[in-house]
XYZ file of C-alpha atoms in Angstrom:
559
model
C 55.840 33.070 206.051
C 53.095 35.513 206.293
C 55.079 38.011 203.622
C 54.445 35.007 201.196
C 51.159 34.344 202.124
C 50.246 38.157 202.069
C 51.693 38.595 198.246
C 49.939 34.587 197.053
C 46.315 36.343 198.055
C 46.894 39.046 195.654
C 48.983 37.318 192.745
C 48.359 33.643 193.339
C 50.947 31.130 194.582
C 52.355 30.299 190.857
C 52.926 34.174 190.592
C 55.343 34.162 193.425
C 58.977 32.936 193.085
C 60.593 31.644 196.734
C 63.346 29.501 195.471
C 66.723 30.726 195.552
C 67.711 29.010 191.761
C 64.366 30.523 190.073
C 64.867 34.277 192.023
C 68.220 34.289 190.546
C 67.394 35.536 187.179
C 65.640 38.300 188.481
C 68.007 39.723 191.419
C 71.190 39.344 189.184
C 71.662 42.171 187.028
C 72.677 41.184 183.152
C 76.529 42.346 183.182
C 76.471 43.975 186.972
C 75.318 43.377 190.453
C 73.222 40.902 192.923
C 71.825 40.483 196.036
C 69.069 38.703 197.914
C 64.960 39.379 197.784
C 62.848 37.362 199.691
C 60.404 37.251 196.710
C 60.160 37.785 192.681
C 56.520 38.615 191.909
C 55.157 38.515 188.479
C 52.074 40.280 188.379
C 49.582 40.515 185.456
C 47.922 43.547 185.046
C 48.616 46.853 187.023
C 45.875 46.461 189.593
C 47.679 44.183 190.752
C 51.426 46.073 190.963
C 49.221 48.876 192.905
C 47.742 46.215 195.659
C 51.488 44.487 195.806
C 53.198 48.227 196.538
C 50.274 48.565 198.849
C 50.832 45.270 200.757
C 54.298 46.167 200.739
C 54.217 49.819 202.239
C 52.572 48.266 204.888
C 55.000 45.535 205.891
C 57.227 47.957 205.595
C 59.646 46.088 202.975
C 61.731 47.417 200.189
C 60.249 47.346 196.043
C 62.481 46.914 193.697
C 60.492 47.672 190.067
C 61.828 45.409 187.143
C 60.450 44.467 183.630
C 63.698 43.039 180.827
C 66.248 43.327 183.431
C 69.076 44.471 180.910
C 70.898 47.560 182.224
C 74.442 47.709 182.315
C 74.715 49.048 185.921
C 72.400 46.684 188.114
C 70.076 49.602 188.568
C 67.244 47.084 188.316
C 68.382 44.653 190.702
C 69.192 44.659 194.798
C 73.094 45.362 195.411
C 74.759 43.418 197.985
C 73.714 42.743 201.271
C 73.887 45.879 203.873
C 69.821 46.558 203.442
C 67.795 47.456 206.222
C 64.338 45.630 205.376
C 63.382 42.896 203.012
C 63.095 43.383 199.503
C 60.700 42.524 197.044
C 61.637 42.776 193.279
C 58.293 43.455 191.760
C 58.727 41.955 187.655
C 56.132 43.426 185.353
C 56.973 41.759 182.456
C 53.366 39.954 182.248
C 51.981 43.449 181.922
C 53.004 44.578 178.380
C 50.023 46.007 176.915
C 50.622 49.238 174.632
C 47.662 51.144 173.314
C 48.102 53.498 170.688
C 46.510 56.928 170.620
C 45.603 60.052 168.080
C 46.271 57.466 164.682
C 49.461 56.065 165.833
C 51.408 59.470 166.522
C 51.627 58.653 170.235
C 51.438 55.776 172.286
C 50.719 54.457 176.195
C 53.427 51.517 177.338
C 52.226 49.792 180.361
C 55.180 48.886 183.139
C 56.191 45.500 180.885
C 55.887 46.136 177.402
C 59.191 46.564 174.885
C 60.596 47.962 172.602
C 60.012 45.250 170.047
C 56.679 45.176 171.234
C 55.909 48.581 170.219
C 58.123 48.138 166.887
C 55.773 45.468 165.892
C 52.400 47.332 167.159
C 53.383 50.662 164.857
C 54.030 48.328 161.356
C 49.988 48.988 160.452
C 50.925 52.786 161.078
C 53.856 52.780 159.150
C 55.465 54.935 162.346
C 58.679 54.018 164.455
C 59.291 54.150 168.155
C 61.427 56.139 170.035
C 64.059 53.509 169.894
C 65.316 51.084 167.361
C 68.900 50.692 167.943
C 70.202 48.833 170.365
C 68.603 47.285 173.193
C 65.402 46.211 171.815
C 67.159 43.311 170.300
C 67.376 42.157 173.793
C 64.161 43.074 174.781
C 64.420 46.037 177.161
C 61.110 47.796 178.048
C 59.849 51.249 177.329
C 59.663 52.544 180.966
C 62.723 51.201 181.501
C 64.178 53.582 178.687
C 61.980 56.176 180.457
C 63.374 55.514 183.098
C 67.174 55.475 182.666
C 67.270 58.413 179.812
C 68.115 55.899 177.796
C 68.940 55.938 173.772
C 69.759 59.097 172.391
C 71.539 57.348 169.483
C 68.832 58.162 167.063
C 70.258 61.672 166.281
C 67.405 62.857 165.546
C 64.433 61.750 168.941
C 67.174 61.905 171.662
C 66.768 59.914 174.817
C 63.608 58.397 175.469
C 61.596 61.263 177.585
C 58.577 62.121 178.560
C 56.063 64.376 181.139
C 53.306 62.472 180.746
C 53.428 59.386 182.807
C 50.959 57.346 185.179
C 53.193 56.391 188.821
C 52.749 55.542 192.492
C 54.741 57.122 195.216
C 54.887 57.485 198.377
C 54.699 60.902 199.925
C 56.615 62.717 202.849
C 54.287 60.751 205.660
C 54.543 57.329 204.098
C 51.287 57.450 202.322
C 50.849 55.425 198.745
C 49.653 58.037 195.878
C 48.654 57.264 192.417
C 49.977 60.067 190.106
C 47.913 60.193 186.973
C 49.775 62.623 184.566
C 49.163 60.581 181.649
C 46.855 62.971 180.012
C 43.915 60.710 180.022
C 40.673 60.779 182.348
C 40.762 57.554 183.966
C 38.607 57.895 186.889
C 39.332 58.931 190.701
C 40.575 55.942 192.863
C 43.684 54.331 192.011
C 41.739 50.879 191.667
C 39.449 52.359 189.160
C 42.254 54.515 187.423
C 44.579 51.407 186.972
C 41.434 49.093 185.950
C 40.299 51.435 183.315
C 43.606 51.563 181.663
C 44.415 48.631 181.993
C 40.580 47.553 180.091
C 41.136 50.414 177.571
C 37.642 51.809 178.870
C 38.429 55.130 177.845
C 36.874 56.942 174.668
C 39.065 59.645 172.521
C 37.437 62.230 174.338
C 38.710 61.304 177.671
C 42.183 61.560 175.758
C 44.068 65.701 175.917
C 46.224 67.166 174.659
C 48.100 69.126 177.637
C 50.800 71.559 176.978
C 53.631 68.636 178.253
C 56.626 66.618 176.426
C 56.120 62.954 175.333
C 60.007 63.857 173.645
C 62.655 65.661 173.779
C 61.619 68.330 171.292
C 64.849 70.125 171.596
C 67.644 67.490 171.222
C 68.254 68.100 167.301
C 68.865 71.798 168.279
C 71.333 70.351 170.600
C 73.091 68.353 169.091
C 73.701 70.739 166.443
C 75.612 73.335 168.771
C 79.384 71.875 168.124
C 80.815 74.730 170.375
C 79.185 73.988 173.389
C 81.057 73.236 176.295
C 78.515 70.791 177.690
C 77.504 67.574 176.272
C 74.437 67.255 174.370
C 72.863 64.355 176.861
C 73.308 62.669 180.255
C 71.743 61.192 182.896
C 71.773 63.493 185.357
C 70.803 66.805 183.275
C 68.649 68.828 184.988
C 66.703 69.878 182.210
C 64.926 65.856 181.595
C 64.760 64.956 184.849
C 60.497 64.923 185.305
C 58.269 62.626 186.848
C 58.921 59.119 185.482
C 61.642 60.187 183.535
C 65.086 59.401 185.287
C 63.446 58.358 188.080
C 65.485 55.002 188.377
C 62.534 53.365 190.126
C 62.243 56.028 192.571
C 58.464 55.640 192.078
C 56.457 52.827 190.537
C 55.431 53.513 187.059
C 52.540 51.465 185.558
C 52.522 53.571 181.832
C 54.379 56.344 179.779
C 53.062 58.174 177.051
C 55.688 58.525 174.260
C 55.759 60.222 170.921
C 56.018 57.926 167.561
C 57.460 58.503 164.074
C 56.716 58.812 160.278
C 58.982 55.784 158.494
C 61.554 57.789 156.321
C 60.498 56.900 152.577
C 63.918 55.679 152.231
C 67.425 54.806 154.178
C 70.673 54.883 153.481
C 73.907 52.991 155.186
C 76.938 54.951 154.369
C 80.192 53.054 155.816
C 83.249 55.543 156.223
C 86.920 54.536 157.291
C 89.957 56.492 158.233
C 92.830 55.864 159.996
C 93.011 59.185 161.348
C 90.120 59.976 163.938
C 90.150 63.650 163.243
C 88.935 62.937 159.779
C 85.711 61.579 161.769
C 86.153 65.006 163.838
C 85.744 67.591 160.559
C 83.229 65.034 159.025
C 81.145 65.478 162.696
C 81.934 68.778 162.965
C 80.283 69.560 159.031
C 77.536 67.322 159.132
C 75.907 68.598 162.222
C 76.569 72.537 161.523
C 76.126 72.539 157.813
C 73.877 70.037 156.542
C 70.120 70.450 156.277
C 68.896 66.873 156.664
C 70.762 65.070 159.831
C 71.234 61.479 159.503
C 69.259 58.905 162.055
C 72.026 57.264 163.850
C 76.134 57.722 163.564
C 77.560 54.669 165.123
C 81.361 54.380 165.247
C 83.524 51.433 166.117
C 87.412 50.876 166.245
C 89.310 47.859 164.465
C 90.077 46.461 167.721
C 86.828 46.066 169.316
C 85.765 44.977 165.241
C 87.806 42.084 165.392
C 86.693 41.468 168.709
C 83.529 41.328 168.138
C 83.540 39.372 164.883
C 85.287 36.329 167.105
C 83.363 36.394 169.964
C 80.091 37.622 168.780
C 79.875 35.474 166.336
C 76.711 33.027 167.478
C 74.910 36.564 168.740
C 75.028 37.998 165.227
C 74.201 34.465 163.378
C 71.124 34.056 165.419
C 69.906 37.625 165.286
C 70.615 37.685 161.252
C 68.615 34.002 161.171
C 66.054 34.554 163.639
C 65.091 37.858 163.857
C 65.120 40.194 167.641
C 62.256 38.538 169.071
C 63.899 35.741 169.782
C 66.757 36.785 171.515
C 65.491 37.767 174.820
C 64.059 34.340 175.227
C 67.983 33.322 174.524
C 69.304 35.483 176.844
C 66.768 34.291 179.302
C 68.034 30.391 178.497
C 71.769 31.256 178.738
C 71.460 33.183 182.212
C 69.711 29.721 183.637
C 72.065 27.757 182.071
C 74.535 29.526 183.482
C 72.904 29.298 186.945
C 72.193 25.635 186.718
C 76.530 25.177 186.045
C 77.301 26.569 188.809
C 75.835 23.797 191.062
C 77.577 21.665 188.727
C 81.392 21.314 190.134
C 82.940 19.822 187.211
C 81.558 22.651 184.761
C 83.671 25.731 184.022
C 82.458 28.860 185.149
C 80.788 30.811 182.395
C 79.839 27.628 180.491
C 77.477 28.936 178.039
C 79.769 31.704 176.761
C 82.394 29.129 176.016
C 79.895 26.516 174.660
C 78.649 29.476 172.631
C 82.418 30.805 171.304
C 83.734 27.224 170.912
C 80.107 25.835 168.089
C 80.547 29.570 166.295
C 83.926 28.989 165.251
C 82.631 26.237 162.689
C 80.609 29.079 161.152
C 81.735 30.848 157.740
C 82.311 34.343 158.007
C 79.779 36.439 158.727
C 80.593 39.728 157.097
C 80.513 41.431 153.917
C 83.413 41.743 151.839
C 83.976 45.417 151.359
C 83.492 45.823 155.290
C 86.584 43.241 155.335
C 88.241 45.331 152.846
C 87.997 48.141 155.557
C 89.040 46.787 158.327
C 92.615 45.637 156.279
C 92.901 48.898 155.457
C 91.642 51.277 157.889
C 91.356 51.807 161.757
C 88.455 53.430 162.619
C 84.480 52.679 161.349
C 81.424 55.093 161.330
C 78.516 53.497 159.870
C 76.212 56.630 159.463
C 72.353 56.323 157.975
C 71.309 58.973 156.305
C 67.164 59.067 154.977
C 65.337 60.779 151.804
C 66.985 63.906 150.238
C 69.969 63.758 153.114
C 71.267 60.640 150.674
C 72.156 62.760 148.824
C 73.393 65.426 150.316
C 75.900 62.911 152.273
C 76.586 60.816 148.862
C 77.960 64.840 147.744
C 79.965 65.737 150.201
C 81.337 62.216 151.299
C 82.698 62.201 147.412
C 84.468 65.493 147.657
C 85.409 65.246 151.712
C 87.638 62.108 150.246
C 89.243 63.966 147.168
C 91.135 65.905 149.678
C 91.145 63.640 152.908
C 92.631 60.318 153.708
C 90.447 57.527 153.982
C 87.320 56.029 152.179
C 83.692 55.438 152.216
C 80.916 53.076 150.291
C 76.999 53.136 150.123
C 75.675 49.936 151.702
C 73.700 47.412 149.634
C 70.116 46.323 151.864
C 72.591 43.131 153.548
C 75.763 45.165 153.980
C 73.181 47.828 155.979
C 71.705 45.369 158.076
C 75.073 43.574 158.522
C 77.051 46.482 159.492
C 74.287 47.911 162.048
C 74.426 44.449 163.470
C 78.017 44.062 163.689
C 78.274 47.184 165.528
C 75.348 46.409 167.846
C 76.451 43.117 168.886
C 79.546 45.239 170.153
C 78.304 45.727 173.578
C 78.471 41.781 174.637
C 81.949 41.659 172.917
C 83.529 42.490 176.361
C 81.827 40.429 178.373
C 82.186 37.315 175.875
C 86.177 37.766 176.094
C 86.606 38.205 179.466
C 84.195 35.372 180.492
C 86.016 32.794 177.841
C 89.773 34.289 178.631
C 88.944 35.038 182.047
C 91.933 33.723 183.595
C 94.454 35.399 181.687
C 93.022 38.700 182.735
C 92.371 41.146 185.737
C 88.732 42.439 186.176
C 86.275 43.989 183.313
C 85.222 47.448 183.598
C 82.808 49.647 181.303
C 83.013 52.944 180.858
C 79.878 55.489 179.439
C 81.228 59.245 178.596
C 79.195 62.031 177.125
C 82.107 64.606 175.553
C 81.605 68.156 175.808
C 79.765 68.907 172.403
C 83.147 70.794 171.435
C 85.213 68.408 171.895
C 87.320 67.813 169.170
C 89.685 64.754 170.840
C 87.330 62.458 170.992
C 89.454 59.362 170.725
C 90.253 58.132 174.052
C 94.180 58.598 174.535
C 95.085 57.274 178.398
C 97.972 58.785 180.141
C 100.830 56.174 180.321
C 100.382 55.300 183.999
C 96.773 54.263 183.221
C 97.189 52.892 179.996
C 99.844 50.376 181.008
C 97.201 48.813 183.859
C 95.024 47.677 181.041
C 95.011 44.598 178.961
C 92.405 45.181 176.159
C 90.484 48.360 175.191
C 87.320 48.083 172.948
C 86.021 51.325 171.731
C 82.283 52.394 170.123
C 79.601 54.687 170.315
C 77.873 57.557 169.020
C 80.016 59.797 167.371
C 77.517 62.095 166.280
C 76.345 62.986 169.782
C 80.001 62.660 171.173
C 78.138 59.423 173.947
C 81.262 56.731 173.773
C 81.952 53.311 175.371
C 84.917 52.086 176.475
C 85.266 48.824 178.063
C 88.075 47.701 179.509
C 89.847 44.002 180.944
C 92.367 45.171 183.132
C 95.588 43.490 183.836
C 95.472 40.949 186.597
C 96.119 42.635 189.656
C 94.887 45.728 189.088
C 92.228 47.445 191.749
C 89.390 48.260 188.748
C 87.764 50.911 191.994
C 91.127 53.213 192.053
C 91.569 52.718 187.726
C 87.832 53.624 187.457
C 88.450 57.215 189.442
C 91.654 57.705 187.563
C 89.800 57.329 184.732
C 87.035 59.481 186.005
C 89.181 61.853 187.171
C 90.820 62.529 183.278
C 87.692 62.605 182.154
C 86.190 65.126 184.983
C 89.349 67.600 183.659
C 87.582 67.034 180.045
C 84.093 68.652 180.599
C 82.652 64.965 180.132
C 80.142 63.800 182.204
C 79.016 60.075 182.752
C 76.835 58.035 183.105
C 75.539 59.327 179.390
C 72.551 56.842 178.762
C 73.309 53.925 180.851
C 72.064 54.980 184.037
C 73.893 55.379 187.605
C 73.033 51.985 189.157
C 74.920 51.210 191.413
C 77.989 51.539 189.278
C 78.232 54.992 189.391
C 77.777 57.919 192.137
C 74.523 60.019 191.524
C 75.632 63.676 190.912
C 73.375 66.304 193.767
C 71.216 67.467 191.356
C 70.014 63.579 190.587
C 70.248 63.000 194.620
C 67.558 65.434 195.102
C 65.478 64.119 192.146
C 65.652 60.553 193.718
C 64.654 62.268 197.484
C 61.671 64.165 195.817
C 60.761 61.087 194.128
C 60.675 59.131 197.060
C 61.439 60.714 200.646
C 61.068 57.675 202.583
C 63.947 55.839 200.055
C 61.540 52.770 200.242
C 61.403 52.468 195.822
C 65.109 51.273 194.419
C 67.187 52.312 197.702
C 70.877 52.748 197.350
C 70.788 53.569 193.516
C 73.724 56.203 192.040
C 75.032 54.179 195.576
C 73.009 56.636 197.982
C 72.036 55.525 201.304
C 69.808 51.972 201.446
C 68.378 52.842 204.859
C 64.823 54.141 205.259
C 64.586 57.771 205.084
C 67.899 58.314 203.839
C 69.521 57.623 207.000
């Protein structure tokens, strides 16, 4: 096929990936979506992305962009089957070089390089990333945060964001451009741009300092404002949606420019329970309006998705605890083939790891702490909330005299009850997936649900009208309390049409103020909003990058 033959001269043969069982892992999303690409390439430095969008343009195919290939909405993946040329899912996983700038205090990500990456790369520094909660235990890039607005949990950074960013796109008469806003003088062609970065021949002098964002500087401020009627993030806000940020792979982004972070001298794990959620409310409500030192993260969990996850999240934890984050994308990686592989295999049940997985973790001991036991016997809800330097105590002050007068309880984590109870609640996010794909046949369909409250909220804990309430089997609640982001995943009873639940759901939620997706991204999950319709048209006008994301048309030129 001359496609294949075109994409081998530029990559080499091993670099491109023709056979259905190996494209697989690339074109199915990690919880959501599939479809068909007549190739996976896996290029190694960014010359080589640019000449593969170039060869690409010009057979006039679709390019999908991909590095970890862990979103929650398939953004990163093709969709089904009703495309109108071939696509080409472009992984740049292979490229995942970061270079750090001005001491440490900012860094450049090329297309493949991750979060744990970058976590290791600041340790000489003594700085932190953007990110550190959450998905880079499973590996996902930096411009894929970029990307998606994702994070935002770290109450402190906000979403990953930036304005200084290095991208190809094409413009309004088809033409390939190379968009170098990264602040750095690279050259003039897009060959010798891309091969300069990519060799680091650039001196500190070719680095400035232009009057752009590599952060949201005003998210703190934000968050702070309890009485606003909007929430404090989202994907489709306006006001961070710039270049490679947001863009969904609209555009092809070879490197993002990010801010970094002074390590806190010392940390903090506070663990709070209540079984009344408004207690959480005032304590939210308090923190963010009256203290002077905000905490990093506020993550909150309910007993039922607790006891959830401590069953079926089990091996997760135990291997993340042992092991440490770096391996786990190379697990995840192993249980998706596995997985795969099954299916050929007729006498295998469907979902074979996750049952393999649930049935060896049951022979494990228990995994976590006592007085985090103690809790969940006594209490509903959990908000594990780190607090750093003199906000210890601050929070140690008022937590004591909050619970003189208020029902519940709280305790200052020792090093493994902090690391333990951060893990517990970020394992969380698989503990859907895990029951429905072990207990699948006693239940409907599985649906996941990202909400950004109005900042003024003060309900925040989901409470379903009766008619949608009684369509659902299990609910599993957690989030970020502080920022009013929460997920709530559902298994729905068997029968029940998820599509018509999800806008009922919507729907309750639209008469709320919330808006959704918060950090997740549309994929194709969710409808784009206008104002991120137009973002993905100015990004790309012929709809060649990513077509049919925030489901938008998947015909060329937006037909």
């Amino acid at each position: 096929m001359e496609i294949i033959r075109g994409l081998s001269k530029i990559v080499g043969k091993k670099q491109v990936i023709t056979s259905s069982w190996r494209k697989k892992v690339y074109s199915t999303g990690w919880r959501y979506g599939s479809g068909e690409a007549i190739a996976v390439v896996t290029p190694t430095n960014l010359p080589e992305i640019w000449k593969i969008i170039n060869f690409c343009v010009k057979a006039d195919l679709i390019i999908i962009m991909q590095a970890a290939n862990t979103g929650l909405t398939g953004g990163s993946t093709p969709n089904g089957k009703n495309y109108d040329r071939p696509i080409v899912i472009i992984n740049t996983l292979k490229v995942d070089q970061i270079h750090l700038i001005d001491s440490g205090r900012q860094i450049v990500g090329f297309a493949g390089s991750t979060l744990i990456g970058l976590e290791e790369s600041l340790m000489t520094f003594n700085r932190e990333p953007h990110s550190v909660i959450g998905s880079s235990c499973i590996g996902a890039s930096i411009v894929g945060g970029v990307c998606n607005n994702s994070g935002g949990a770290l109450i402190r950074r906000g979403p990953a964001y930036t304005e200084l960013s290095l991208y190809a796109k094409l413009d309004n008469d088809g033409k390939l451009i190379l968009i170098n806003e990264l602040g750095i003088d690279l050259g003039n062609s897009p060959i010798e741009i891309l091969e300069n970065l990519q060799n680091k021949n650039y001196s500190n002098d070719d680095i400035k300092f232009p009057d752009k964002l590599c952060s949201d500087n005003e998210y703190m401020s934000r968050v702070r404002d309890i009485d606003a009627s909007s929430p404090a993030r989202f994907n489709s806000d306006k006001r961070r949606l710039y270049g490679a940020s947001g863009c969904a792979g609209k555009i092809a982004v070879f490197a993002v420019r990010l801010d970094t972070y002074p390590v806190p001298k010392r940390k903090k794990v506070f663990y709070i329970g209540s079984n009344n959620d408004n207690s959480f409310g005032k304590i939210r409500r308090h923190i963010l309006s009256k203290f002077n030192h905000l905490p990093i993260s506020g993550e909150y969990m309910h007993k039922d998705c607790y006891d959830i996850t401590k069953e079926y999240c089990k091996d997760t934890f135990v291997m993340i605890d042992r092991m440490g984050s770096n391996f786990i994308p190379k697990l995840f990686e192993i249980k998706r083939r596995v997985d795969f592989f099954c299916e050929k295999v007729k006498f295998l049940p469907s979902n074979f790891s996750d049952k393999l997985m649930h049935v060896l973790s049951r022979f494990l001991p228990n995994h976590l702490p006592k007085r985090m036991e103690e809790f969940r016997e006594k209490y509903d809800h959990y908000w594990i909330i780190e607090m750093t330097d003199e906000g210890i105590e601050e929070a140690n002050s008022y937590f004591d005299k909050f619970f003189k007068n208020n029902e519940g309880a709280f305790f200052e984590c020792n090093m493994e009850e902090s690391k333990k109870a951060l893990l517990h609640r970020f394992v969380a996010g698989g503990a859907v997936g895990r029951l429905h794909a072990v207990k699948n046949k006693n239940y409907g369909e599985m649906m996941s649900m990202d909400i950004a409250l109005p900042r003024n909220e003060k309900n925040w804990f989901e409470k379903l009208p009766a008619e949608i309430d009684k369509l659902i089997e299990v609910k599993l609640y957690y989030g970020h309390l502080f920022c009013h982001v929460l997920h709530q995943n559902y298994i729905l009873k068997k029968g029940v049409d998820p599509d018509l639940l999800k806008n009922k759901i919507l729907k309750f939620y639209d008469e709320k103020g919330a808006e959704y997706p918060a950090e997740h991204n549309v994929g194709h999950e969710y409808k784009a909003k206008p104002s991120l319709i137009n973002f993905y048209k100015k990004l790309d006008p012929i709809n060649v990058f990513n077509p049919g994301i925030g489901r938008t048309s998947k015909q060329k030129n937006w037909k």
